[in-house]
Amino acid sequence: MSSASHLSAATARLIFPALLGFVLGTALQLQQVALLAWPIYGCLLLLGLVPGALAAHQSIATPWRLVLATLAFGLLAFGLTGLRAGVFLNHALDPGLEGRDLAVTGVVAAMAQRNETGLRFRFDVESAHVLDQAVRLPPSIYLAWYSGVFVGHADASGGDEPVRQFAPIVAGERWQMTVRLKAPHGARNPHGFDYELWLWEQGLQASGYVRTGAKDPAPQRLKQTGRHPVERARQQVRELIDERVAERQYAGLLAALVVGDQNAIERSDWDVFRATGVAHLMSISGLHVTMFAWLAALAVGWLWRRSERLCLWLAAPSAALVGGVLLAGAYALFSGWGVPAQRTVLMLGAVALLRLSGKRWPWPHVWLLAGAVVVAIDPWALLQPGFWLSFVAVGVLFASDSRARPATTTGAAQVAASVVGAAAPGRPKQGTAPSGGSAAHAVASVGAMFRQQWVITLALTPLILLLFGQVSLVGLLANALAIPWVTLLITPLAMLGLVLAPLWYVAAWAIAALLAYLQLLAALPFATLWIAQAPLWAGLAGLLGG
């Protein structure tokens, strides 16, 4: 073996501990009760260079090099995460401005969310004043508009109740309004939704409401800007769905699948989805983005092969892989760029780059690389249950797939695996029969799908109990139908409805059929199991057992 190849092999051994150290360093910083001074984080970054340089020396024993690589990247991640948190906190709301009337001017940054209490929307602040004195506010705030603007009385004489209505708020519009703000905080009920964490991850450093009292200046729409065009398009699509689909229940589900508006789903439907374990399908999840990437890769590859010139410029499998990831990113962006969609696109991109570079990595390295990329972009993903559910699920699928091997991806993994498979459809997977026996192949595919779902259900049940204290006992039966029904029928029909609106009626019928099935399962007395929250050590033991 040449010295160059020996160096490459020796360096490759450091990849896994380096990635693991980065994730562990980020997780350790997130446990801090209070942030340190920024120079301390800067020193930790520089200090990480020392073990990193030592790990690069061939003269040091391999076990010590692995430890040094883990320590180096752990210090790097710890320092970077602390610095990012410190920079974010520098824009926090001044406590002296809480509860005061503030005249703000800014731009609506996302489509407004409607509910029974009013409107909620993101607002990018451009200027703010208190009694004509300029003040500094966080760049982005989260506002509620609980009552409409006064437009008159029902009776011309003024004797009836005042009539109020909401002005149509559109993403990209510049508004001037009076608001009251408060610093982010939420109820810290054990194992409940952490509202303050959600605001932090969304980049929102203050929340409040629009003042619409009789003595308050009425909010004024100044003009439409060219900012946030994607959000404006999402809002137009949602309004179009509401106009075309008369049944509010089905329109809400379609809006959730097309533009990621989960607030459009009725609370009673969410109860059914949670009881049957299919809530992950009713939003733009990693499964939806991956399925879209797979279909996009198939389409791009088919079109690319029609041109000899394009194939000579770039091989069709590579073009299909790049096209699938890029179009999946566009779909995730149009659907609201939610955290689960972001994680999936980052995983797809990381594995696609690895594939295009010709690197041959074992699946644990690929799996940890995808997780490290997500953590590098969004360190606070480690605090979200959704991250652990998706990350562990992908790892279980990798580990349980007998076809897992270096340089390729597994046919089971629901991340970049399916996209890579679509990029090279002409090559049969290892251990499978050629495409001649289509019927046998179809039966084998269905059997593999049920096996994967059973493996995921068994492996994730302890983790779900640890995170939520409940688990659906009918989840396997529900997902066996819901996964293909939603991903292969409802979601494609909902997306194609953008081009041919009558398809939304067909999608609504498919939703009605699925809801009837899920409601039947949710009504069973043993549909959901609730248990007392287990201590961490017991939950981890159950997870390893699963």
Coordinates of C-alpha atoms in Angstrom, one line a residue:
M1 CA 0.0 0.0 0.0
S2 CA 1.4 3.4 -0.9
S3 CA 1.9 6.2 1.6
A4 CA -0.8 8.2 -0.1
S5 CA -3.4 5.5 0.2
H6 CA -2.4 4.8 3.8
L7 CA -2.8 8.4 4.6
S8 CA -6.2 8.4 3.0
A9 CA -7.3 5.3 4.9
A10 CA -6.0 6.7 8.2
T11 CA -7.7 10.0 7.7
A12 CA -11.0 8.3 6.8
R13 CA -11.0 6.7 10.2
L14 CA -11.3 10.2 11.8
I15 CA -14.6 11.1 9.9
F16 CA -16.9 9.3 12.2
P17 CA -15.5 10.6 15.5
A18 CA -15.3 14.1 14.0
L19 CA -18.9 14.0 13.1
L20 CA -19.9 12.5 16.4
G21 CA -17.9 15.1 18.3
F22 CA -19.7 17.9 16.4
V23 CA -23.1 16.6 17.3
L24 CA -22.1 16.0 20.9
G25 CA -20.5 19.4 21.3
T26 CA -23.7 21.1 20.0
A27 CA -25.8 19.0 22.4
L28 CA -23.6 19.9 25.4
Q29 CA -23.9 23.6 24.7
L30 CA -27.7 23.4 24.5
Q31 CA -27.7 22.1 28.1
Q32 CA -26.3 25.4 29.4
V33 CA -28.6 27.3 31.7
A34 CA -27.1 30.6 30.7
L35 CA -24.7 31.7 28.0
L36 CA -21.1 32.5 28.6
A37 CA -19.3 35.7 27.4
W38 CA -18.6 35.6 23.7
P39 CA -14.8 35.8 24.2
I40 CA -15.0 32.4 26.0
Y41 CA -16.7 30.8 23.1
G42 CA -14.1 32.4 20.8
C43 CA -11.3 30.9 22.9
L44 CA -13.0 27.5 22.7
L45 CA -13.0 27.7 18.9
L46 CA -9.3 28.4 18.9
L47 CA -8.6 25.8 21.5
G48 CA -10.2 23.2 19.3
L49 CA -7.4 23.7 16.7
V50 CA -4.9 22.1 19.1
P51 CA -6.4 18.6 19.3
G52 CA -7.4 18.9 15.7
A53 CA -3.7 19.4 14.7
L54 CA -2.6 16.6 17.0
A55 CA -5.2 14.2 15.4
A56 CA -3.7 14.9 12.0
H57 CA -0.3 13.5 13.0
Q58 CA 0.4 9.9 11.9
S59 CA 2.9 9.4 14.8
I60 CA 0.1 9.4 17.4
A61 CA -1.6 6.1 18.1
T62 CA -5.0 5.6 16.4
P63 CA -7.2 5.4 19.5
W64 CA -5.8 8.7 20.7
R65 CA -6.3 10.3 17.3
L66 CA -10.0 9.3 17.4
V67 CA -10.3 10.9 20.8
L68 CA -8.6 14.0 19.7
A69 CA -10.8 14.3 16.6
T70 CA -13.9 14.0 18.7
L71 CA -12.6 16.6 21.2
A72 CA -11.6 19.0 18.4
F73 CA -14.9 19.1 16.6
G74 CA -16.8 19.0 19.9
L75 CA -15.1 22.2 21.0
L76 CA -15.7 23.7 17.5
A77 CA -19.4 23.0 17.7
F78 CA -19.7 24.1 21.3
G79 CA -18.1 27.5 20.5
L80 CA -20.0 28.1 17.3
T81 CA -23.4 27.3 18.9
G82 CA -22.7 29.6 21.8
L83 CA -21.6 32.4 19.5
R84 CA -24.8 32.0 17.4
A85 CA -27.0 32.1 20.4
G86 CA -25.2 35.2 21.7
V87 CA -25.6 37.1 18.5
F88 CA -29.3 36.2 18.4
L89 CA -29.8 37.4 22.0
N90 CA -28.2 40.8 21.1
H91 CA -31.4 41.6 19.2
A92 CA -33.8 40.7 22.0
L93 CA -36.6 43.0 23.0
D94 CA -35.7 45.8 25.5
P95 CA -37.7 44.9 28.7
G96 CA -38.6 48.6 29.1
L97 CA -40.7 48.4 25.9
E98 CA -42.8 45.5 27.0
G99 CA -46.5 46.3 27.4
R100 CA -46.2 49.8 25.8
D101 CA -47.9 51.1 22.7
L102 CA -45.4 51.0 19.9
A103 CA -46.0 52.5 16.4
V104 CA -44.2 50.1 14.0
T105 CA -43.7 50.1 10.3
G106 CA -42.7 46.9 8.5
V107 CA -43.5 44.2 6.0
V108 CA -45.7 41.1 6.5
A109 CA -43.2 38.3 6.1
A110 CA -45.5 35.2 5.7
M111 CA -49.0 34.4 4.9
A112 CA -51.4 35.1 7.8
Q113 CA -52.7 32.2 9.8
R114 CA -56.5 32.4 10.5
N115 CA -58.2 30.7 13.5
E116 CA -61.3 31.2 15.6
T117 CA -59.6 34.1 17.6
G118 CA -58.3 36.1 14.6
L119 CA -55.1 36.3 12.6
R120 CA -51.4 35.6 13.4
F121 CA -48.6 36.6 11.2
R122 CA -44.8 37.2 11.0
F123 CA -43.8 40.9 10.7
D124 CA -40.4 42.2 9.7
V125 CA -39.8 45.5 11.6
E126 CA -38.4 48.4 9.6
S127 CA -38.9 51.2 12.2
A128 CA -40.6 51.7 15.6
H129 CA -41.5 54.7 17.7
V130 CA -42.7 55.4 21.2
L131 CA -44.2 58.9 21.6
D132 CA -42.4 60.0 18.4
Q133 CA -39.1 58.7 19.7
A134 CA -37.3 56.0 17.7
V135 CA -36.6 52.7 19.4
R136 CA -35.0 49.5 18.4
L137 CA -37.0 46.3 18.1
P138 CA -36.1 42.8 17.2
P139 CA -35.9 42.3 13.4
S140 CA -38.8 39.8 13.3
I141 CA -41.8 39.7 15.6
Y142 CA -44.9 37.5 15.8
L143 CA -48.2 39.4 15.9
A144 CA -51.8 38.5 16.6
W145 CA -54.8 40.5 15.3
Y146 CA -57.7 39.6 17.5
S147 CA -60.4 42.0 16.3
G148 CA -61.0 43.6 13.0
V149 CA -61.0 47.3 12.1
F150 CA -64.2 49.3 13.0
V151 CA -66.1 49.9 9.8
G152 CA -69.4 51.3 11.2
H153 CA -72.6 50.1 12.8
A154 CA -75.1 47.6 11.5
D155 CA -77.8 50.3 11.9
A156 CA -77.2 53.6 10.3
S157 CA -78.4 55.4 13.4
G158 CA -75.5 53.8 15.3
G159 CA -77.7 52.0 17.8
D160 CA -76.6 48.5 16.9
E161 CA -73.4 46.6 17.7
P162 CA -70.3 48.0 16.0
V163 CA -69.2 46.1 12.9
R164 CA -65.6 45.1 12.6
Q165 CA -63.8 43.2 9.8
F166 CA -60.3 42.1 9.1
A167 CA -58.3 43.8 6.3
P168 CA -56.9 41.3 3.9
I169 CA -53.2 40.9 5.0
V170 CA -51.0 39.7 2.2
A171 CA -47.4 38.7 2.5
G172 CA -45.0 41.3 1.2
E173 CA -47.3 44.3 2.1
R174 CA -45.9 47.2 4.1
W175 CA -48.1 48.1 7.1
Q176 CA -48.1 50.7 9.8
M177 CA -49.8 49.8 13.1
T178 CA -49.8 50.2 16.8
V179 CA -48.8 47.1 18.7
R180 CA -47.9 45.9 22.2
L181 CA -45.1 43.4 22.6
K182 CA -43.6 41.0 25.2
A183 CA -40.5 38.9 25.3
P184 CA -41.0 35.2 24.2
H185 CA -42.1 32.9 26.9
G186 CA -44.4 30.0 27.2
A187 CA -45.8 27.4 29.6
R188 CA -43.1 24.9 30.6
N189 CA -45.4 22.0 31.2
P190 CA -43.4 18.8 31.3
H191 CA -43.3 17.1 27.9
G192 CA -45.7 19.7 26.5
F193 CA -45.2 22.0 23.5
D194 CA -42.4 24.5 24.1
Y195 CA -43.7 27.7 22.6
E196 CA -40.6 29.7 23.6
L197 CA -38.3 27.2 21.8
W198 CA -40.5 27.3 18.8
L199 CA -40.2 31.2 18.6
W200 CA -36.5 30.9 19.0
E201 CA -36.1 28.4 16.2
Q202 CA -38.3 30.5 14.0
G203 CA -36.1 33.6 14.6
L204 CA -38.9 35.5 16.4
Q205 CA -37.7 37.5 19.4
A206 CA -41.0 39.1 20.5
S207 CA -44.7 38.4 20.3
G208 CA -47.6 40.7 20.7
Y209 CA -50.9 41.9 19.3
V210 CA -52.2 44.7 17.1
R211 CA -54.0 47.5 19.0
T212 CA -57.5 48.1 17.5
G213 CA -59.3 50.0 20.2
A214 CA -61.5 53.0 19.6
K215 CA -58.7 55.4 20.7
D216 CA -56.0 53.6 18.7
P217 CA -54.9 54.6 15.2
A218 CA -56.3 52.1 12.7
P219 CA -53.7 49.9 11.0
Q220 CA -52.8 51.3 7.6
R221 CA -51.7 49.3 4.6
L222 CA -49.0 51.4 2.9
K223 CA -48.1 49.5 -0.3
Q224 CA -47.3 46.1 -1.7
T225 CA -43.6 45.5 -1.9
G226 CA -41.6 43.0 -4.0
R227 CA -40.5 41.1 -0.9
H228 CA -41.5 37.6 0.1
P229 CA -42.9 36.5 -3.4
V230 CA -43.0 32.8 -2.4
E231 CA -45.1 33.5 0.7
R232 CA -47.4 35.6 -1.5
A233 CA -47.8 32.8 -4.0
R234 CA -48.5 30.3 -1.1
Q235 CA -51.2 32.6 0.2
Q236 CA -52.8 32.9 -3.3
V237 CA -52.9 29.1 -3.6
R238 CA -54.4 28.6 -0.2
E239 CA -57.2 31.1 -1.1
L240 CA -57.8 29.4 -4.3
I241 CA -58.2 26.0 -2.5
D242 CA -60.7 27.6 -0.1
E243 CA -62.7 29.0 -3.1
R244 CA -62.7 25.7 -5.1
V245 CA -63.2 23.2 -2.2
A246 CA -66.5 24.0 -0.4
E247 CA -66.0 21.6 2.5
R248 CA -63.8 23.4 5.0
Q249 CA -62.5 20.2 6.5
Y250 CA -61.1 18.9 3.2
A251 CA -59.9 22.3 2.1
G252 CA -57.8 22.6 5.2
L253 CA -56.1 19.2 4.7
L254 CA -55.4 20.1 1.1
A255 CA -53.9 23.4 2.1
A256 CA -51.7 21.6 4.7
L257 CA -50.4 19.2 2.0
V258 CA -49.9 21.8 -0.7
V259 CA -48.6 25.0 1.1
G260 CA -47.8 23.6 4.6
D261 CA -50.6 25.4 6.4
Q262 CA -51.1 23.0 9.3
N263 CA -53.3 25.5 11.1
A264 CA -56.0 24.9 8.5
I265 CA -56.5 21.4 9.8
E266 CA -59.4 21.2 12.3
R267 CA -58.6 20.2 15.9
S268 CA -60.9 17.2 15.8
D269 CA -59.0 15.9 12.8
W270 CA -55.7 16.3 14.6
D271 CA -57.1 14.2 17.5
V272 CA -57.9 11.4 15.0
F273 CA -54.5 11.6 13.4
R274 CA -52.7 11.5 16.7
A275 CA -54.8 8.6 18.0
T276 CA -54.0 6.6 14.8
G277 CA -50.3 7.6 14.5
V278 CA -50.6 9.3 11.1
A279 CA -50.1 12.9 12.2
H280 CA -46.7 12.9 10.5
L281 CA -48.4 12.5 7.1
M282 CA -50.7 15.5 7.4
S283 CA -48.0 18.1 7.1
I284 CA -45.1 18.6 4.8
S285 CA -42.9 16.0 6.4
G286 CA -39.7 14.4 5.3
L287 CA -41.6 11.6 3.7
H288 CA -43.5 14.0 1.4
V289 CA -40.3 15.8 0.4
T290 CA -38.5 12.6 -0.2
M291 CA -41.3 11.2 -2.3
F292 CA -41.4 14.4 -4.3
A293 CA -37.6 14.2 -4.8
W294 CA -37.9 10.6 -6.0
L295 CA -40.6 11.5 -8.6
A296 CA -38.7 14.6 -9.7
A297 CA -35.5 12.5 -10.2
L298 CA -37.5 10.0 -12.3
A299 CA -38.9 12.8 -14.5
V300 CA -35.6 14.7 -14.8
G301 CA -33.7 11.4 -15.7
W302 CA -36.3 10.5 -18.3
L303 CA -36.2 13.9 -20.0
W304 CA -32.5 14.1 -19.8
R305 CA -32.1 10.8 -21.7
R306 CA -34.0 12.3 -24.6
S307 CA -31.1 14.5 -25.4
E308 CA -27.8 13.1 -26.6
R309 CA -26.1 16.4 -26.1
L310 CA -27.2 16.7 -22.5
C311 CA -26.1 13.1 -21.8
L312 CA -22.6 13.9 -23.2
W313 CA -22.4 17.0 -21.0
L314 CA -23.5 15.3 -17.8
A315 CA -24.5 11.7 -17.2
A316 CA -28.3 11.2 -16.8
P317 CA -28.1 9.6 -13.3
S318 CA -26.1 12.6 -12.0
A319 CA -28.5 15.0 -13.6
A320 CA -31.5 13.1 -12.2
L321 CA -29.9 13.2 -8.7
V322 CA -29.2 16.9 -8.9
G323 CA -32.6 17.7 -10.4
G324 CA -34.4 15.7 -7.8
V325 CA -32.7 17.4 -4.9
L326 CA -33.1 20.9 -6.3
L327 CA -36.8 20.4 -7.1
A328 CA -37.4 18.9 -3.7
G329 CA -35.8 22.1 -2.2
A330 CA -38.1 24.2 -4.3
Y331 CA -41.1 22.2 -3.1
A332 CA -40.0 22.5 0.6
L333 CA -39.6 26.3 0.1
F334 CA -43.0 26.6 -1.4
S335 CA -44.6 24.6 1.3
G336 CA -43.3 27.0 4.0
W337 CA -39.8 25.8 4.6
G338 CA -40.8 24.1 7.8
V339 CA -38.2 22.5 10.0
P340 CA -39.0 18.9 9.0
A341 CA -38.7 19.9 5.3
Q342 CA -35.5 21.7 6.0
R343 CA -33.9 18.7 7.6
T344 CA -34.9 16.4 4.8
V345 CA -33.5 18.8 2.1
L346 CA -30.3 19.1 4.0
M347 CA -30.0 15.3 4.3
L348 CA -30.8 14.9 0.7
G349 CA -28.2 17.5 -0.3
A350 CA -25.5 16.0 1.9
V351 CA -25.9 12.5 0.7
A352 CA -26.3 13.6 -3.0
L353 CA -23.0 15.5 -2.8
L354 CA -21.3 12.5 -1.3
R355 CA -22.7 10.4 -4.1
L356 CA -21.6 12.8 -6.8
S357 CA -18.1 13.0 -5.4
G358 CA -17.7 9.3 -5.8
K359 CA -16.9 8.7 -2.1
R360 CA -17.6 5.3 -0.7
W361 CA -18.8 5.6 2.9
P362 CA -20.4 3.0 5.1
W363 CA -24.0 3.7 6.0
P364 CA -23.2 4.8 9.7
H365 CA -20.9 7.5 8.2
V366 CA -23.6 8.7 5.8
W367 CA -26.2 8.6 8.5
L368 CA -24.1 10.7 10.9
L369 CA -23.1 13.1 8.1
A370 CA -26.7 13.9 7.4
G371 CA -27.4 14.5 11.1
A372 CA -24.3 16.7 11.5
V373 CA -25.3 18.8 8.5
V374 CA -28.7 19.4 10.0
V375 CA -27.2 20.3 13.4
A376 CA -24.7 22.6 11.8
I377 CA -27.5 24.6 10.1
D378 CA -30.0 24.4 12.9
P379 CA -28.4 23.5 16.3
W380 CA -31.7 23.7 18.1
A381 CA -33.1 20.8 16.1
L382 CA -31.6 18.6 18.8
L383 CA -34.3 19.9 21.1
Q384 CA -37.1 18.9 18.8
P385 CA -38.8 15.5 19.1
G386 CA -39.3 15.5 15.3
F387 CA -35.6 15.5 14.8
W388 CA -35.0 12.4 16.9
L389 CA -38.0 10.5 15.4
S390 CA -36.8 11.1 11.8
F391 CA -33.1 10.7 12.6
V392 CA -33.6 7.4 14.5
A393 CA -36.1 6.1 11.9
V394 CA -33.6 6.6 9.1
G395 CA -30.9 5.0 11.1
V396 CA -33.1 2.0 11.9
L397 CA -33.9 1.6 8.2
F398 CA -30.3 1.8 7.2
A399 CA -29.3 -0.8 9.9
S400 CA -32.1 -3.2 9.1
D401 CA -31.6 -3.1 5.3
S402 CA -29.6 -6.2 4.2
R403 CA -28.6 -4.3 1.1
A404 CA -26.8 -1.5 2.9
R405 CA -23.3 -1.1 1.6
P406 CA -20.7 1.6 1.0
A407 CA -20.9 3.9 -2.0
T408 CA -24.5 3.4 -2.5
T409 CA -27.6 4.1 -0.5
T410 CA -30.2 1.6 0.8
G411 CA -33.4 1.0 -1.0
A412 CA -35.2 1.2 2.4
A413 CA -34.0 4.5 3.8
Q414 CA -36.5 7.1 3.1
V415 CA -34.0 9.9 2.7
A416 CA -31.6 10.2 -0.3
A417 CA -31.9 6.4 -0.9
S418 CA -34.9 6.6 -3.1
V419 CA -33.6 9.6 -5.0
V420 CA -30.3 7.8 -5.8
G421 CA -32.3 4.8 -6.8
A422 CA -34.4 6.9 -9.1
A423 CA -31.3 8.5 -10.6
A424 CA -30.1 5.1 -11.8
P425 CA -33.2 3.1 -12.6
G426 CA -31.5 0.9 -15.1
R427 CA -29.4 -0.9 -12.5
P428 CA -31.1 -3.5 -10.3
K429 CA -30.4 -3.4 -6.6
Q430 CA -28.1 -5.9 -5.1
G431 CA -30.0 -9.0 -4.0
T432 CA -33.1 -8.3 -6.2
A433 CA -34.2 -10.0 -9.3
P434 CA -34.1 -8.3 -12.7
S435 CA -37.2 -6.4 -13.8
G436 CA -38.4 -9.3 -15.9
G437 CA -40.7 -10.7 -13.2
S438 CA -42.7 -7.6 -12.7
A439 CA -45.5 -9.3 -10.7
A440 CA -43.1 -11.1 -8.3
H441 CA -41.1 -7.8 -8.0
A442 CA -44.3 -5.9 -7.1
V443 CA -45.3 -8.5 -4.5
A444 CA -41.7 -8.3 -3.0
S445 CA -41.9 -4.5 -2.9
V446 CA -45.2 -4.6 -1.1
G447 CA -43.8 -7.1 1.4
A448 CA -40.7 -5.0 1.9
M449 CA -42.8 -1.9 2.6
F450 CA -44.8 -3.7 5.3
R451 CA -41.6 -5.1 6.8
Q452 CA -40.1 -1.6 6.9
Q453 CA -43.2 -0.2 8.5
W454 CA -43.2 -3.0 11.1
V455 CA -39.5 -2.4 11.9
I456 CA -40.1 1.3 12.3
T457 CA -43.1 0.8 14.5
L458 CA -41.3 -1.6 16.8
A459 CA -38.1 0.4 17.0
L460 CA -39.7 3.8 17.5
T461 CA -42.4 2.8 20.1
P462 CA -40.1 3.2 23.1
L463 CA -38.9 6.6 21.8
I464 CA -42.4 7.8 21.2
L465 CA -43.4 6.7 24.7
L466 CA -40.3 8.5 26.1
L467 CA -41.1 11.8 24.2
F468 CA -44.9 11.9 24.4
G469 CA -46.0 9.3 27.0
Q470 CA -48.5 7.8 24.6
V471 CA -48.4 5.6 21.5
S472 CA -51.0 4.5 19.0
L473 CA -51.7 0.8 19.1
V474 CA -53.5 0.9 15.7
G475 CA -50.7 2.9 14.1
L476 CA -49.4 0.0 12.1
L477 CA -52.8 -0.7 10.6
A478 CA -53.4 3.0 10.0
N479 CA -50.0 3.7 8.4
A480 CA -50.2 0.6 6.2
L481 CA -53.0 2.3 4.3
A482 CA -52.4 6.0 5.0
I483 CA -48.7 6.1 3.9
P484 CA -49.3 5.0 0.3
W485 CA -52.8 6.6 0.2
V486 CA -51.4 10.0 1.2
T487 CA -48.0 10.0 -0.5
L488 CA -49.1 8.2 -3.8
L489 CA -52.6 9.5 -4.3
I490 CA -53.7 12.5 -2.2
T491 CA -50.5 14.5 -2.2
P492 CA -49.9 14.1 -6.0
L493 CA -53.5 15.0 -6.7
A494 CA -53.3 18.0 -4.4
M495 CA -50.1 19.2 -6.2
L496 CA -51.5 18.6 -9.7
G497 CA -54.5 20.6 -8.7
L498 CA -52.3 23.7 -9.1
V499 CA -52.4 23.0 -12.8
L500 CA -55.9 21.3 -13.1
A501 CA -58.1 22.6 -10.3
P502 CA -60.8 19.8 -10.6
L503 CA -58.3 17.3 -9.3
W504 CA -58.8 18.9 -5.9
Y505 CA -62.3 17.5 -5.9
V506 CA -60.8 14.0 -6.5
A507 CA -58.3 14.6 -3.7
A508 CA -61.1 15.7 -1.4
W509 CA -62.9 12.4 -2.1
A510 CA -59.7 10.5 -1.3
I511 CA -59.4 12.4 1.9
A512 CA -63.0 11.6 2.9
A513 CA -62.4 7.9 2.4
L514 CA -59.2 8.0 4.4
L515 CA -60.8 9.9 7.3
A516 CA -63.6 7.4 7.4
Y517 CA -61.1 4.6 7.8
L518 CA -59.0 6.5 10.4
Q519 CA -62.1 7.5 12.5
L520 CA -63.1 3.8 12.6
L521 CA -59.7 2.9 14.0
A522 CA -59.6 5.9 16.4
A523 CA -63.0 4.8 17.9
L524 CA -61.6 1.5 19.1
P525 CA -61.2 1.4 22.9
F526 CA -57.6 0.3 22.7
A527 CA -56.5 2.7 19.9
T528 CA -54.1 4.6 22.1
L529 CA -52.0 3.6 25.1
W530 CA -51.1 6.1 27.7
I531 CA -48.4 5.4 30.3
A532 CA -46.6 7.4 33.0
Q533 CA -43.5 9.1 31.7
A534 CA -40.5 6.8 32.2
P535 CA -37.2 8.0 33.5
L536 CA -34.5 8.7 30.9
W537 CA -32.5 5.6 31.6
A538 CA -35.5 3.4 31.2
G539 CA -36.5 5.1 28.0
L540 CA -33.0 4.7 26.5
A541 CA -32.9 1.0 27.5
G542 CA -36.3 0.5 25.8
L543 CA -35.0 2.3 22.7
L544 CA -31.9 0.1 22.5
G545 CA -34.1 -2.9 23.0
G546 CA -36.4 -1.8 20.2

